Amino acid sequence: MKYFTASVLNEPAAQGRQDTYIAALDAASGPLIETTMGRYQQKTKYCRNCNHPWHLYEEKETDVNIAVNLVADAAAQKADSFMIVSADSDIAPAVRMAQRLNPGAFFFAAFPPKRFSTELKTLMPASFQIGRGRVRSSMLPPTVTADDGRVHAQPAKWS
């Protein structure tokens, strides 16, 4: 299984929670889940009325990482089914290529809560919506102990 995300930028508390989650995920899953990191990029915008600047942050590389891995795994026939947990239609070209490279494989979409993509639903023979209850029941336990004895505790904000 592969997990794709990007490091939070300029929010130390959020970055700390994310680091804790990734460490706990690695400790709980061992080699079963491979984490691939993208990045966030700061973008400066300006007010049209007063020209005052502010910063936005855009996630970069996550979609491309998903697409590249999907196509490579399909081409290498590493699986006979591929579940894409996303509602981002930017990965549709990669799904189409993966389907061409591995026509015997089954591709399906799992849409996160309150997210949906008509393009991905149309492109794949099956899809479903992940409900909030399923997310809650799939959370890591409140504490995860790594093989080296380090304990990773669930931050209060996740509860």
CSV table of C-alpha atoms in Angstrom, one decimal:
chain,number,residue,atom,x,y,z
A,1,MET,CA,0.0,0.0,0.0
A,2,LYS,CA,1.2,3.5,-0.7
A,3,TYR,CA,0.4,6.7,1.1
A,4,PHE,CA,1.0,10.1,-0.5
A,5,THR,CA,1.1,13.4,1.3
A,6,ALA,CA,3.0,16.7,1.5
A,7,SER,CA,4.8,18.3,4.5
A,8,VAL,CA,2.8,21.1,6.1
A,9,LEU,CA,4.6,24.4,5.6
A,10,ASN,CA,4.9,27.3,8.1
A,11,GLU,CA,2.5,25.7,10.7
A,12,PRO,CA,4.7,24.2,13.3
A,13,ALA,CA,1.8,22.7,15.3
A,14,ALA,CA,0.3,21.1,12.2
A,15,GLN,CA,3.7,19.9,11.1
A,16,GLY,CA,4.2,18.3,14.4
A,17,ARG,CA,0.9,16.4,14.2
A,18,GLN,CA,1.7,15.3,10.7
A,19,ASP,CA,5.1,14.1,11.7
A,20,THR,CA,3.6,12.2,14.6
A,21,TYR,CA,1.0,10.6,12.3
A,22,ILE,CA,3.6,9.5,9.8
A,23,ALA,CA,5.8,8.0,12.5
A,24,ALA,CA,2.9,6.2,14.1
A,25,LEU,CA,1.7,4.9,10.7
A,26,ASP,CA,5.2,3.6,9.9
A,27,ALA,CA,5.4,2.0,13.4
A,28,ALA,CA,2.0,0.4,13.0
A,29,SER,CA,2.4,-0.8,9.5
A,30,GLY,CA,6.1,-1.6,9.1
A,31,PRO,CA,6.9,-2.3,5.5
A,32,LEU,CA,3.2,-2.7,4.5
A,33,ILE,CA,2.7,1.1,3.8
A,34,GLU,CA,5.2,3.1,1.9
A,35,THR,CA,4.9,6.9,2.4
A,36,THR,CA,5.9,9.3,-0.4
A,37,MET,CA,6.2,12.9,0.4
A,38,GLY,CA,5.4,15.9,-1.8
A,39,ARG,CA,5.8,19.5,-0.7
A,40,TYR,CA,4.0,22.7,-0.2
A,41,GLN,CA,5.1,25.9,-2.1
A,42,GLN,CA,4.4,29.4,-0.8
A,43,LYS,CA,2.8,31.7,-3.3
A,44,THR,CA,2.4,35.5,-2.7
A,45,LYS,CA,-0.9,37.1,-3.7
A,46,TYR,CA,-1.8,40.8,-3.7
A,47,CYS,CA,-5.0,42.6,-2.9
A,48,ARG,CA,-6.5,44.2,-6.0
A,49,ASN,CA,-7.6,47.2,-4.0
A,50,CYS,CA,-4.6,48.1,-1.8
A,51,ASN,CA,-1.8,45.8,-3.1
A,52,HIS,CA,-1.3,44.3,0.3
A,53,PRO,CA,0.5,40.9,0.0
A,54,TRP,CA,-0.6,37.7,1.6
A,55,HIS,CA,0.7,34.1,1.3
A,56,LEU,CA,-1.1,31.0,0.1
A,57,TYR,CA,0.3,27.5,0.1
A,58,GLU,CA,-0.1,25.1,-2.7
A,59,GLU,CA,0.5,21.4,-2.5
A,60,LYS,CA,3.0,20.3,-5.1
A,61,GLU,CA,4.1,16.9,-6.4
A,62,THR,CA,1.5,14.7,-4.6
A,63,ASP,CA,-0.7,14.2,-7.7
A,64,VAL,CA,2.4,13.6,-9.8
A,65,ASN,CA,3.8,11.1,-7.2
A,66,ILE,CA,0.5,9.2,-7.3
A,67,ALA,CA,0.4,9.2,-11.1
A,68,VAL,CA,4.0,8.1,-11.6
A,69,ASN,CA,3.6,5.3,-9.0
A,70,LEU,CA,0.3,4.1,-10.4
A,71,VAL,CA,1.6,3.9,-14.0
A,72,ALA,CA,4.9,2.3,-12.9
A,73,ASP,CA,3.1,-0.3,-10.8
A,74,ALA,CA,0.5,-1.0,-13.5
A,75,ALA,CA,3.3,-1.4,-16.1
A,76,ALA,CA,5.2,-3.8,-13.8
A,77,GLN,CA,2.0,-5.7,-13.1
A,78,LYS,CA,2.6,-5.3,-9.3
A,79,ALA,CA,-1.1,-5.8,-8.5
A,80,ASP,CA,-4.2,-7.1,-10.1
A,81,SER,CA,-6.3,-4.3,-8.5
A,82,PHE,CA,-5.6,-0.7,-7.8
A,83,MET,CA,-7.7,1.5,-5.4
A,84,ILE,CA,-7.2,5.2,-5.8
A,85,VAL,CA,-8.3,7.1,-2.7
A,86,SER,CA,-8.8,10.6,-4.2
A,87,ALA,CA,-11.4,12.8,-5.8
A,88,ASP,CA,-8.8,14.7,-7.8
A,89,SER,CA,-9.4,14.4,-11.5
A,90,ASP,CA,-5.8,15.5,-12.2
A,91,ILE,CA,-4.9,11.8,-11.9
A,92,ALA,CA,-7.3,10.7,-14.6
A,93,PRO,CA,-4.6,10.6,-17.4
A,94,ALA,CA,-2.5,8.3,-15.2
A,95,VAL,CA,-5.5,6.0,-14.6
A,96,ARG,CA,-6.1,5.8,-18.3
A,97,MET,CA,-2.5,5.0,-19.0
A,98,ALA,CA,-2.3,2.4,-16.2
A,99,GLN,CA,-5.5,0.8,-17.6
A,100,ARG,CA,-3.9,0.5,-21.1
A,101,LEU,CA,-0.6,-0.9,-19.6
A,102,ASN,CA,-2.4,-3.4,-17.4
A,103,PRO,CA,-5.8,-4.1,-19.1
A,104,GLY,CA,-6.5,-7.1,-16.9
A,105,ALA,CA,-6.2,-5.1,-13.6
A,106,PHE,CA,-9.2,-3.8,-11.8
A,107,PHE,CA,-9.1,0.0,-11.0
A,108,PHE,CA,-11.6,1.6,-8.6
A,109,ALA,CA,-12.0,4.9,-6.8
A,110,ALA,CA,-12.7,5.5,-3.1
A,111,PHE,CA,-13.8,9.1,-2.6
A,112,PRO,CA,-12.9,10.8,0.7
A,113,PRO,CA,-15.8,12.2,2.8
A,114,LYS,CA,-17.6,15.0,1.0
A,115,ARG,CA,-15.4,14.7,-2.1
A,116,PHE,CA,-16.4,13.3,-5.5
A,117,SER,CA,-15.1,13.3,-9.1
A,118,THR,CA,-17.5,12.5,-11.9
A,119,GLU,CA,-14.5,12.0,-14.2
A,120,LEU,CA,-12.9,9.4,-12.0
A,121,LYS,CA,-16.3,7.7,-11.4
A,122,THR,CA,-16.8,7.5,-15.2
A,123,LEU,CA,-13.3,6.3,-15.9
A,124,MET,CA,-13.4,3.4,-13.4
A,125,PRO,CA,-15.8,0.4,-13.3
A,126,ALA,CA,-16.4,0.9,-9.6
A,127,SER,CA,-16.3,3.6,-7.0
A,128,PHE,CA,-17.6,4.3,-3.5
A,129,GLN,CA,-17.8,7.1,-1.0
A,130,ILE,CA,-15.8,6.7,2.2
A,131,GLY,CA,-18.1,7.9,5.1
A,132,ARG,CA,-16.9,9.7,8.2
A,133,GLY,CA,-17.8,6.7,10.3
A,134,ARG,CA,-15.4,4.6,8.2
A,135,VAL,CA,-12.6,7.1,8.7
A,136,ARG,CA,-13.2,7.1,12.5
A,137,SER,CA,-13.2,3.3,12.7
A,138,SER,CA,-10.0,3.1,10.7
A,139,MET,CA,-7.9,5.5,12.8
A,140,LEU,CA,-4.7,4.3,14.4
A,141,PRO,CA,-5.0,3.5,18.1
A,142,PRO,CA,-4.4,6.3,20.7
A,143,THR,CA,-0.8,5.2,21.1
A,144,VAL,CA,1.5,3.2,18.8
A,145,THR,CA,4.7,1.7,20.0
A,146,ALA,CA,7.5,1.3,17.4
A,147,ASP,CA,9.8,-1.7,17.4
A,148,ASP,CA,12.5,0.5,18.9
A,149,GLY,CA,10.2,1.2,21.9
A,150,ARG,CA,9.3,4.8,20.9
A,151,VAL,CA,5.7,5.6,21.7
A,152,HIS,CA,3.7,7.8,19.3
A,153,ALA,CA,0.6,9.3,21.0
A,154,GLN,CA,-2.4,10.6,19.1
A,155,PRO,CA,-2.6,14.4,19.4
A,156,ALA,CA,-5.8,15.6,21.1
A,157,LYS,CA,-6.8,17.5,18.0
A,158,TRP,CA,-7.4,14.2,16.1
A,159,SER,CA,-10.0,12.9,18.5
